[in-house]
Coordinates of C-alpha atoms and ligand atoms in Angstrom, one line a residue:
X87 CA 43.9 100.6 101.6
X88 CA 44.6 102.0 98.2
X89 CA 42.2 104.1 96.2
X90 CA 39.9 101.7 94.5
X91 CA 39.6 104.1 91.6
X92 CA 43.3 104.3 91.3
X93 CA 45.6 102.3 89.1
X94 CA 48.7 100.4 90.1
X95 CA 51.3 100.1 87.4
X96 CA 53.7 97.2 88.0
X97 CA 57.0 97.9 86.3
X98 CA 58.8 101.2 85.5
X99 CA 60.2 100.1 82.2
X100 CA 59.3 102.0 79.0
X101 CA 55.8 100.5 78.9
X102 CA 54.9 101.1 82.6
X103 CA 56.3 104.7 82.5
X104 CA 54.3 105.5 79.3
X105 CA 51.1 104.0 80.7
X106 CA 51.5 105.8 84.0
X107 CA 52.2 109.2 82.5
X108 CA 49.3 109.0 80.1
X109 CA 47.0 108.0 82.9
X110 CA 48.3 110.9 85.1
X111 CA 47.7 113.3 82.2
X112 CA 44.1 112.1 82.1
X113 CA 43.6 112.7 85.8
X114 CA 43.8 109.2 87.1
X115 CA 45.5 108.6 90.4
X116 CA 48.3 106.2 89.7
X117 CA 51.1 104.4 91.7
X118 CA 54.1 102.9 90.0
X119 CA 56.3 100.2 91.6
X120 CA 59.4 98.5 90.4
X121 CA 61.4 95.9 92.1
X122 CA 64.7 97.3 90.9
X123 CA 66.4 99.8 93.3
X124 CA 67.8 101.6 90.3
X125 CA 66.8 101.8 86.6
X126 CA 68.5 99.2 84.4
X127 CA 71.7 100.2 82.6
X128 CA 71.2 97.5 79.9
X129 CA 70.7 99.2 76.6
X130 CA 68.4 96.5 75.2
X131 CA 66.0 98.2 72.8
X132 CA 67.9 100.8 70.8
X133 CA 65.3 101.8 68.2
X134 CA 62.2 104.0 68.5
X135 CA 60.1 103.9 65.4
X136 CA 58.0 106.7 63.8
X137 CA 54.7 105.6 65.1
X138 CA 56.0 105.3 68.7
X139 CA 57.5 108.8 68.4
X140 CA 54.2 110.2 67.2
X141 CA 52.6 108.7 70.4
X142 CA 55.4 109.9 72.7
X143 CA 55.1 113.3 71.1
X144 CA 51.7 113.7 72.7
X145 CA 53.5 113.2 76.1
X146 CA 55.8 116.0 75.2
X147 CA 59.0 113.9 75.2
X148 CA 59.9 113.6 71.5
X149 CA 62.4 116.5 71.4
X150 CA 64.1 115.2 74.6
X151 CA 64.4 111.7 73.0
X152 CA 65.8 113.1 69.8
X153 CA 68.3 115.1 71.8
X154 CA 69.7 111.8 73.2
X155 CA 69.4 109.7 70.1
X156 CA 70.6 109.5 66.5
X157 CA 68.4 109.8 63.5
X158 CA 68.6 106.8 61.1
X159 CA 67.3 107.8 57.7
X160 CA 67.7 104.5 55.9
X161 CA 68.5 100.8 56.1
X162 CA 70.8 98.9 53.9
X163 CA 71.4 95.2 53.4
X164 CA 74.9 94.5 52.3
X165 CA 77.0 91.4 51.6
X166 CA 79.0 90.7 54.7
X167 CA 81.9 89.3 52.7
X168 CA 82.3 92.0 50.1
X169 CA 80.4 94.9 51.6
X170 CA 78.4 95.3 48.3
X171 CA 75.0 96.8 48.8
X172 CA 72.1 94.4 48.0
X173 CA 69.0 96.4 49.0
X174 CA 68.0 99.5 50.9
X175 CA 65.1 101.2 52.4
X176 CA 64.7 105.0 52.6
X177 CA 62.8 106.2 55.6
X178 CA 62.8 109.9 54.7
X179 CA 59.7 109.7 52.6
X180 CA 57.5 107.8 55.1
X181 CA 54.2 109.7 56.0
X182 CA 55.1 110.8 59.5
X183 CA 56.5 113.9 61.2
X184 CA 59.3 111.5 62.2
X185 CA 60.6 110.1 58.9
X186 CA 63.4 108.2 60.5
X187 CA 64.2 105.6 63.2
X188 CA 65.6 107.1 66.4
X189 CA 68.5 105.0 67.7
X190 CA 68.7 105.6 71.4
X191 CA 69.9 103.3 74.2
X192 CA 67.0 102.1 76.4
X193 CA 68.3 103.6 79.6
X194 CA 68.1 107.0 77.9
X195 CA 64.6 106.3 76.7
X196 CA 63.6 105.3 80.3
X197 CA 65.3 108.4 81.8
X198 CA 63.3 110.7 79.6
X199 CA 60.1 108.9 80.3
X200 CA 60.9 108.9 84.0
X201 CA 61.6 112.6 83.9
X202 CA 58.2 113.2 82.3
X203 CA 56.5 111.0 84.7
X204 CA 58.0 113.0 87.6
X205 CA 56.8 116.2 86.0
X206 CA 53.3 114.7 86.0
X207 CA 53.6 114.1 89.7
X208 CA 54.5 110.4 89.6
X209 CA 56.9 109.0 92.1
X210 CA 58.3 105.7 91.0
X211 CA 58.5 103.5 94.1
X212 CA 61.7 101.5 93.6
X213 CA 62.7 98.4 95.5
X214 CA 59.0 97.5 95.7
X215 CA 57.9 94.1 94.3
X216 CA 54.4 92.9 93.5
X217 CA 54.2 89.4 95.2
X218 CA 50.5 88.6 95.5
X219 CA 47.3 89.7 93.7
X220 CA 43.7 88.7 94.0
X221 CA 40.7 90.4 92.4
X222 CA 37.0 90.6 92.9
X223 CA 34.2 92.4 91.2
X224 CA 35.2 95.8 92.6
X225 CA 38.9 95.9 92.7
X226 CA 42.3 94.2 93.0
X227 CA 44.1 93.5 96.2
X228 CA 47.9 93.3 96.0
X229 CA 50.8 92.6 98.2
X230 CA 53.8 94.9 97.7
X231 CA 57.0 93.8 99.2
X232 CA 59.8 96.2 100.1
X233 CA 62.6 96.6 102.6
X234 CA 59.9 98.2 104.9
X235 CA 58.0 94.9 104.8
X236 CA 54.8 93.8 103.1
X237 CA 52.0 96.3 102.3
X238 CA 48.5 95.2 101.3
X239 CA 46.8 97.7 99.0
X240 CA 43.7 97.8 96.9
X241 CA 43.3 99.4 93.5
X242 CA 40.6 99.6 90.9
X243 CA 42.8 98.3 88.2
X244 CA 46.3 96.9 87.8
X245 CA 48.5 97.3 84.7
X246 CA 51.1 94.5 84.5
X247 CA 54.0 96.1 82.7
X248 CA 56.5 94.0 84.5
X249 CA 58.4 92.5 81.5
X250 CA 59.0 89.2 80.0
X251 CA 59.1 87.3 83.3
X252 CA 55.9 89.1 84.5
X253 CA 54.8 88.3 88.0
X254 CA 51.5 89.9 87.3
X255 CA 50.9 87.5 84.4
X256 CA 51.7 84.6 86.6
X257 CA 49.5 85.8 89.5
X258 CA 46.4 86.1 87.3
X259 CA 47.0 82.6 86.2
X260 CA 47.7 83.2 82.5
X261 CA 50.8 82.3 80.6
X262 CA 52.6 82.9 77.4
X263 CA 51.7 80.6 74.6
X264 CA 54.3 80.1 71.8
X265 CA 57.6 78.5 71.2
X266 CA 61.3 78.4 71.6
X267 CA 63.1 78.4 68.4
X268 CA 66.6 78.0 69.7
X269 CA 68.1 80.9 67.8
X270 CA 70.8 82.7 69.6
X271 CA 72.2 86.2 69.1
X272 CA 75.3 87.8 70.4
X273 CA 74.5 91.5 71.1
X274 CA 77.0 94.1 72.0
X275 CA 76.9 97.9 72.4
X276 CA 80.4 98.9 71.5
X277 CA 82.5 101.9 70.4
X278 CA 83.3 101.6 66.7
X279 CA 85.5 103.1 64.0
X280 CA 84.0 102.9 60.5
X281 CA 83.8 104.9 57.3
X282 CA 80.2 103.8 56.9
X283 CA 77.5 106.5 57.0
X284 CA 76.2 106.7 60.7
X285 CA 72.8 107.7 59.5
X286 CA 72.0 104.2 58.1
X287 CA 71.2 101.0 59.9
X288 CA 72.9 98.0 58.3
X289 CA 72.4 94.3 58.0
X290 CA 75.1 92.1 56.6
X291 CA 74.3 88.8 55.1
X292 CA 76.9 86.1 55.7
X293 CA 77.1 82.3 55.3
X294 CA 77.8 82.0 59.0
X295 CA 74.8 84.1 60.0
X296 CA 73.5 87.6 59.9
X297 CA 75.1 90.7 61.4
X298 CA 73.5 94.0 62.2
X299 CA 74.9 97.4 62.9
X300 CA 72.8 100.2 64.5
X301 CA 74.7 103.5 65.0
X302 CA 74.0 105.2 68.3
X303 CA 75.2 108.6 69.5
X304 CA 78.8 109.5 69.0
X305 CA 80.9 106.5 68.0
X306 CA 78.7 104.0 69.9
X307 CA 76.8 101.3 68.0
X308 CA 74.7 98.3 68.6
X309 CA 75.9 95.1 66.9
X310 CA 73.9 91.9 66.7
X311 CA 75.1 88.5 65.4
X312 CA 73.2 85.3 64.8
X313 CA 75.4 82.7 66.5
X314 CA 75.3 79.0 67.5
X315 CA 73.9 78.1 70.9
X316 CA 76.6 79.3 73.2
X317 CA 75.5 76.8 75.9
X318 CA 73.6 77.3 79.1
X319 CA 76.5 78.7 81.1
X320 CA 77.5 81.4 78.6
X321 CA 75.7 84.6 79.4
X322 CA 77.8 87.0 77.4
X323 CA 80.3 86.9 74.5
X324 CA 83.8 88.3 75.1
X325 CA 84.9 91.5 73.5
X326 CA 87.4 89.5 71.4
X327 CA 84.5 87.4 70.1
X328 CA 82.6 90.5 69.1
X329 CA 85.6 92.0 67.5
X330 CA 86.1 88.8 65.5
X331 CA 82.5 88.6 64.5
X332 CA 82.5 92.2 63.4
X333 CA 85.6 91.8 61.4
X334 CA 84.4 88.6 59.7
X335 CA 80.7 89.5 59.0
X336 CA 80.9 93.3 58.3
X337 CA 83.2 93.0 55.3
X338 CA 86.1 94.4 57.4
X339 CA 84.4 97.8 57.3
X340 CA 83.9 98.2 61.1
X341 CA 86.5 98.1 63.8
X342 CA 85.5 97.7 67.5
X343 CA 87.4 100.0 69.8
X344 CA 85.6 99.6 73.1
X345 CA 82.7 98.0 74.8
X346 CA 79.6 99.0 76.9
X347 CA 77.4 96.0 77.1
X348 CA 77.7 92.4 75.9
X349 CA 75.1 89.7 76.1
X350 CA 73.7 86.6 74.5
X351 CA 70.1 86.6 73.7
X352 CA 67.9 83.6 72.8
X353 CA 64.8 84.1 70.8
X354 CA 61.5 83.1 72.3
X355 CA 58.2 83.8 70.6
X356 CA 55.0 83.9 72.6
X357 CA 52.0 85.9 73.6
X358 CA 49.3 85.7 76.3
X359 CA 45.9 84.7 75.0
X360 CA 44.1 87.3 77.1
X361 CA 45.4 90.9 77.6
X362 CA 42.6 91.7 80.0
X363 CA 42.1 89.2 82.7
X364 CA 39.4 91.0 84.6
X365 CA 40.7 94.1 86.3
X366 CA 44.2 93.4 85.3
X367 CA 45.7 94.6 82.0
X368 CA 48.9 93.1 80.6
X369 CA 51.1 95.3 78.4
X370 CA 54.5 95.2 76.7
X371 CA 56.7 92.2 77.3
X372 CA 54.4 91.0 79.9
X373 CA 51.9 90.3 77.1
X374 CA 54.2 89.3 74.2
X375 CA 57.8 88.4 73.8
X376 CA 59.7 87.9 70.5
X377 CA 63.0 88.4 69.0
X378 CA 64.6 91.8 68.6
X379 CA 64.0 91.5 64.8
X380 CA 62.9 94.8 63.3
X381 CA 63.2 96.3 66.8
X382 CA 59.5 95.9 67.4
X383 CA 59.5 94.8 71.1
X384 CA 59.6 98.0 73.0
X385 CA 57.7 99.8 70.3
X386 CA 54.9 97.4 70.4
X387 CA 54.8 97.8 74.1
X388 CA 54.7 101.6 74.0
X389 CA 51.8 101.4 71.5
X390 CA 50.0 99.0 73.8
X391 CA 50.4 101.7 76.5
X392 CA 49.0 104.4 74.3
X393 CA 46.1 102.2 73.3
X394 CA 45.3 101.2 76.8
X395 CA 45.8 104.4 78.8
X396 CA 42.9 106.5 77.5
X397 CA 40.5 103.6 77.7
X398 CA 41.6 102.8 81.3
X399 CA 41.4 106.5 82.2
X400 CA 37.8 106.6 81.1
X401 CA 36.9 103.4 83.0
X402 CA 38.9 104.1 86.1
X403 CA 37.2 107.5 86.4
X404 CA 33.8 105.8 86.0
X405 CA 33.1 107.7 82.9
X406 CA 32.9 104.6 80.7
X407 CA 31.7 101.1 81.1
X408 CA 34.6 98.6 81.8
X409 CA 33.5 96.8 78.6
X410 CA 35.5 99.5 76.7
X411 CA 38.6 97.7 77.9
X412 CA 37.7 94.7 75.8
X413 CA 38.7 96.8 72.8
X414 CA 42.2 96.8 74.2
X415 CA 42.3 93.0 73.6
X416 CA 40.5 93.4 70.3
X417 CA 42.9 96.0 69.0
X418 CA 46.2 95.1 70.4
X419 CA 46.2 91.3 70.6
X420 CA 46.2 91.0 66.8
X421 CA 49.1 93.5 66.5
X422 CA 51.1 91.5 69.1
X423 CA 50.2 88.3 67.3
X424 CA 51.4 89.7 64.0
X425 CA 54.7 90.8 65.5
X426 CA 55.2 87.3 67.1
X427 CA 54.3 85.7 63.7
X428 CA 56.7 87.8 61.8
X429 CA 59.6 87.1 64.1
X430 CA 58.7 83.4 64.3
X431 CA 59.3 83.4 60.5
X432 CA 62.9 84.0 61.4
X433 CA 63.4 80.3 62.0
X434 CA 64.5 80.4 58.4
X435 CA 67.4 82.7 59.1
X436 CA 70.7 80.9 58.9
X437 CA 69.2 77.7 57.5
X438 CA 68.4 79.1 54.1
X439 CA 71.2 78.6 51.6
X440 CA 72.5 80.8 48.8
X441 CA 72.5 84.5 48.3
X442 CA 68.8 84.9 47.6
X443 CA 67.9 82.9 50.7
X444 CA 70.3 84.9 52.8
X445 CA 69.0 88.2 51.4
X446 CA 65.4 87.1 51.9
X447 CA 66.1 86.1 55.5
X448 CA 67.9 89.3 56.1
X449 CA 65.1 91.4 54.8
X450 CA 62.6 89.4 56.9
X451 CA 64.8 90.1 59.8
X452 CA 64.5 93.8 59.3
X453 CA 61.2 94.5 57.8
X454 CA 59.3 91.3 58.3
X455 CA 58.8 90.3 54.7
X456 CA 60.6 89.6 51.5
X457 CA 62.9 92.2 50.1
X458 CA 60.6 94.5 48.3
X459 CA 62.3 97.2 50.2
X460 CA 60.3 100.1 48.9
X461 CA 58.0 102.6 50.5
X462 CA 55.6 100.0 51.8
X463 CA 58.4 98.1 53.6
X464 CA 59.7 101.4 55.1
X465 CA 56.2 102.2 56.3
X466 CA 55.8 98.8 57.8
X467 CA 59.1 99.0 59.5
X468 CA 58.2 102.3 61.1
X469 CA 54.9 100.6 62.3
X470 CA 52.9 103.2 60.3
X471 CA 50.7 100.4 58.9
X472 CA 49.4 99.5 62.3
X473 CA 45.7 100.4 62.4
X474 CA 42.3 99.3 63.7
X475 CA 40.0 99.5 60.7
X476 CA 38.2 96.3 61.8
X477 CA 37.8 97.4 65.4
X478 CA 34.4 97.8 66.9
X479 CA 35.5 101.3 67.9
X480 CA 36.1 102.3 64.3
X481 CA 32.9 103.9 62.9
X482 CA 32.7 105.5 59.4
X483 CA 29.4 107.4 59.2
X484 CA 28.2 108.1 55.7
X485 CA 30.3 108.3 52.5
X486 CA 34.1 108.0 52.4
X487 CA 36.1 110.3 50.2
X488 CA 38.6 108.4 48.1
X489 CA 42.2 108.8 49.3
X490 CA 41.1 110.1 52.7
X491 CA 41.8 108.3 56.0
X492 CA 39.1 106.0 57.3
X493 CA 37.9 105.4 60.8
X494 CA 40.4 103.1 62.6
X495 CA 43.4 104.4 60.7
X496 CA 45.9 106.7 62.2
X497 CA 45.0 110.4 61.9
X498 CA 47.0 112.1 59.1
X499 CA 49.1 115.1 60.0
X500 CA 49.2 117.1 56.8
X501 CA 51.0 120.3 56.2
X502 CA 48.8 123.3 55.5
X503 CA 46.8 124.0 58.7
X504 CA 47.2 127.4 60.3
X505 CA 46.2 129.1 63.4
X506 CA 44.0 132.2 63.0
X507 CA 47.2 134.3 63.4
X508 CA 48.7 132.6 60.4
X509 CA 51.2 130.4 62.2
X510 CA 51.4 126.8 61.0
X511 CA 49.9 124.1 63.3
X512 CA 50.2 120.4 63.2
X513 CA 47.5 117.9 64.2
X514 CA 50.2 116.5 66.5
X515 CA 50.3 119.8 68.4
X516 CA 46.5 119.8 68.7
X517 CA 46.7 116.3 70.1
X518 CA 49.0 117.4 72.9
X519 CA 45.9 118.5 74.8
X520 CA 44.8 115.5 76.9
X521 CA 41.7 113.7 75.7
X522 CA 40.0 113.4 72.3
X523 CA 40.5 115.9 69.4
X524 CA 37.5 116.5 67.3
X525 CA 38.0 118.2 63.9
X526 CA 34.7 119.7 62.9
X527 CA 33.3 121.5 59.9
X528 CA 30.0 122.9 61.1
X529 CA 28.0 122.3 64.3
X530 CA 31.0 123.1 66.6
X531 CA 28.9 124.6 69.4
X532 CA 26.7 121.5 69.8
X533 CA 29.6 119.2 69.3
X534 CA 31.4 121.0 72.1
X535 CA 28.5 120.4 74.4
X536 CA 28.4 116.7 73.6
X537 CA 32.1 116.1 73.9
X538 CA 32.3 118.1 77.1
X539 CA 35.5 117.5 79.0
X540 CA 36.3 114.4 77.1
X541 CA 38.4 116.5 74.7
X542 CA 38.8 119.5 72.5
X543 CA 36.7 120.5 69.5
X544 CA 38.6 122.3 66.8
X545 CA 36.4 124.1 64.3
X546 CA 38.1 124.1 60.9
X547 CA 37.8 127.5 59.3
X548 CA 37.6 129.2 62.7
X549 CA 39.9 127.8 65.3
X550 CA 42.2 126.4 62.6
X551 CA 42.4 127.7 59.0
X552 CA 42.6 125.4 56.1
X553 CA 43.0 127.3 52.9
X554 CA 44.1 124.3 50.9
X555 CA 41.4 122.0 52.2
X556 CA 43.9 119.5 53.5
X557 CA 41.2 118.4 56.0
X558 CA 39.0 117.5 53.0
X559 CA 41.8 115.7 51.3
X560 CA 43.1 113.8 54.2
X561 CA 40.1 113.4 56.5
X562 CA 37.4 113.4 53.8
X563 CA 35.4 116.2 55.5
X564 CA 33.2 118.2 53.1
X565 CA 31.4 121.4 53.8
X566 CA 30.1 119.6 56.9
X567 CA 31.6 116.7 58.8
X568 CA 33.6 115.6 61.7
X569 CA 36.6 113.4 62.6
X570 CA 37.1 112.3 66.2
X571 CA 40.7 111.5 66.9
X572 CA 41.4 109.3 69.9
X573 CA 44.0 110.2 72.4
X574 CA 46.3 107.6 70.9
X575 CA 46.1 109.3 67.6
X576 CA 43.7 106.9 65.8
X577 CA 40.5 107.9 64.2
X578 CA 37.5 106.7 66.1
X579 CA 34.5 108.3 64.3
X580 CA 34.6 109.9 60.9
X581 CA 31.3 111.3 59.7
X582 CA 30.1 113.2 56.7
X583 CA 27.8 115.2 58.9
X584 CA 28.4 117.5 61.9
X585 CA 25.2 116.4 63.5
X586 CA 25.9 116.2 67.2
X587 CA 23.6 113.2 67.6
X588 CA 26.1 111.1 65.6
X589 CA 28.8 112.0 68.1
X590 CA 26.5 111.4 71.0
X591 CA 25.6 107.9 69.9
X592 CA 29.2 107.1 69.1
X593 CA 30.3 108.0 72.6
X594 CA 27.4 106.3 74.3
X595 CA 27.0 103.1 72.2
X596 CA 30.5 102.5 70.9
X597 CA 32.8 103.9 73.6
X598 CA 30.2 103.2 76.3
X599 CA 30.8 106.6 77.8
X600 CA 28.1 107.4 80.3
X601 CA 29.2 110.6 81.9
X602 CA 31.2 112.6 79.5
X603 CA 31.9 115.4 82.0
X604 CA 34.0 113.0 84.1
X605 CA 37.2 113.1 82.0
Ligands
LIG916 C1 69.0 91.8 75.0 C2 67.8 92.5 74.6 C3 67.8 93.2 73.5 C4 66.7 93.9 73.0 N1 66.7 94.6 71.9 C5 65.6 95.3 71.5 C6 65.6 96.1 70.3 O1 66.6 96.3 69.7 N2 64.4 96.8 70.0 C7 63.3 96.6 70.7 O2 62.2 97.2 70.4 N3 63.2 95.8 71.8 C8 64.4 95.1 72.2 N4 64.4 94.4 73.3 C9 63.1 94.2 74.0 C10 62.9 95.4 74.9 O3 63.9 95.6 75.8 C11 61.6 95.2 75.6 O4 60.6 94.9 74.7 C12 61.2 96.3 76.5 O5 62.1 96.5 77.6 C13 59.8 96.0 77.1 O6 59.5 97.0 78.0 P1 58.5 96.7 79.2 O7 58.3 98.0 79.9 O8 57.4 95.9 78.7 O9 59.4 95.7 80.1 P2 60.8 95.9 80.8 O10 61.6 96.9 80.2 O11 61.3 94.5 81.0 O12 60.4 96.5 82.3 C14 59.7 95.7 83.3 C15 60.0 96.3 84.6 O13 59.2 95.6 85.6 C16 59.9 95.4 86.7 N5 59.4 94.3 87.4 C17 59.4 93.0 87.1 N6 58.7 92.2 88.0 C18 58.3 93.0 88.9 C19 57.5 92.8 90.1 N7 57.1 91.6 90.5 N8 57.2 93.9 90.9 C20 57.6 95.1 90.5 N9 58.4 95.4 89.4 C21 58.7 94.3 88.6 C22 61.3 95.2 86.2 O14 62.3 95.5 87.3 C23 61.4 96.1 85.1 O15 62.0 97.4 85.4 C24 65.5 93.7 73.7 C25 65.5 92.9 74.9 C26 66.6 92.3 75.3 C27 66.5 91.5 76.6

């Protein structure tokens, strides 16, 4: 029998590995199984956006990912016939410690996440497939099939991170709702020769269909082409076809010199109605599938994982009421729905005529809306606009200072904070401690008592110095006040008082935490 407090994570893709590592950091016993004997070598997702990097930074993997990837500072839309630039988006000014897209092949991302999981004591059980699942009021019983035979095990909770064809989803009796739009893409990871700047991602508009170029490390690049339906038997384009498409649609600016991975990809757009069927939580592609447009798929999944893990950790450790998990559905389902909606809008790609239509389609393809490719588009592309202002977990107590972040928004990470010894410190570094981060002006001692082992209280002016009042500017804290940052980096409670009773009632009434000392 498995530990009924423990969590089973089905799937060791990027979402399963992120979830499992976050759970392990928060002290939850976790098992991870994956039916594949070896990790996939398909490069699939090649972009990690700023918001995902911020979340992965808390796991301590951002530098390792950067070491394997390539920074992309901007995006450009060009005419595929002439090469003339039509629009561009500069990522260097976006409000993040990661003002770029990281182009990195998915096996590298998974290798880094697996390495981190191993450091946290997680052994990914490979060649182990979830084949059956039933749940009752107290737990989930599963059958895990491997070469050694069938094992029956019981867990408190199961996270289905088993991808687009999720068995977990099927076994809980839910299904994806959405549509098939019959759009096909030829994708290829190839070696290229080009004089184009490798620090820019490019989309080329062309009457025959869009083309995209994402430089990876070295001379490797991901190319994507909108193509006609290649037919049910065609699984991959030939290298010659990719060479021809590259030549035709990238204004002759890119030459293919070798190949790593070629595939056809058909767009489906769908989402499960319920991310939390009882004691089972669906995350990543198991919960939502959509086109690779804007490279949102894996990123949305990683952010699902960050949102889910801390809540599940509290619940699995009996520190919070399972009702807290309803906020996973509340917060993440709309985000997934928006991504699915955006990519569904791509049905216009290739059918719009004329330059404006093509440009519009192209811009939608990258950033999800018409080509006002300014700061707002860049922020949206980086997923920095994702927030939970309307969530039941977002509580703004008292007045709000104009320009400061509100409860539900992502915690700002301004320059200007220093440790007492004078060295600069980032909010991101403070968040690397597992659990909540409470920034407080006043009342720190009592706040520490109330927060207990749920997290860390940082007293501004004592633990961290703030000569320029950046906490006032960015968090709205006056002479007294507090900002409770959730483990996924979003602001839960922002108060214009440091009164510990405000924190106490937030934890008890909003997060439904009953025993703060437990996590
Ligand atoms: C061709 C292609 C190109 C893509 N390009 C991009 C892109 O550019 N940008 C982007 O963001 N996204 C892209 N995606 C999507 C991206 O790859 C996925 O969003 C991402 O892999 C989702 O991660 P995941 O962990 O949810 O699922 P997956 O990566 O699919 O991992 C699921 C894991 O679960 C395992 N599993 C499945 N069933 C079981 C079972 N019953 N028992 C045990 N284990 C099981 C699988 O073996 C697998 O390892 C692309 C996808 C494809 C197919």
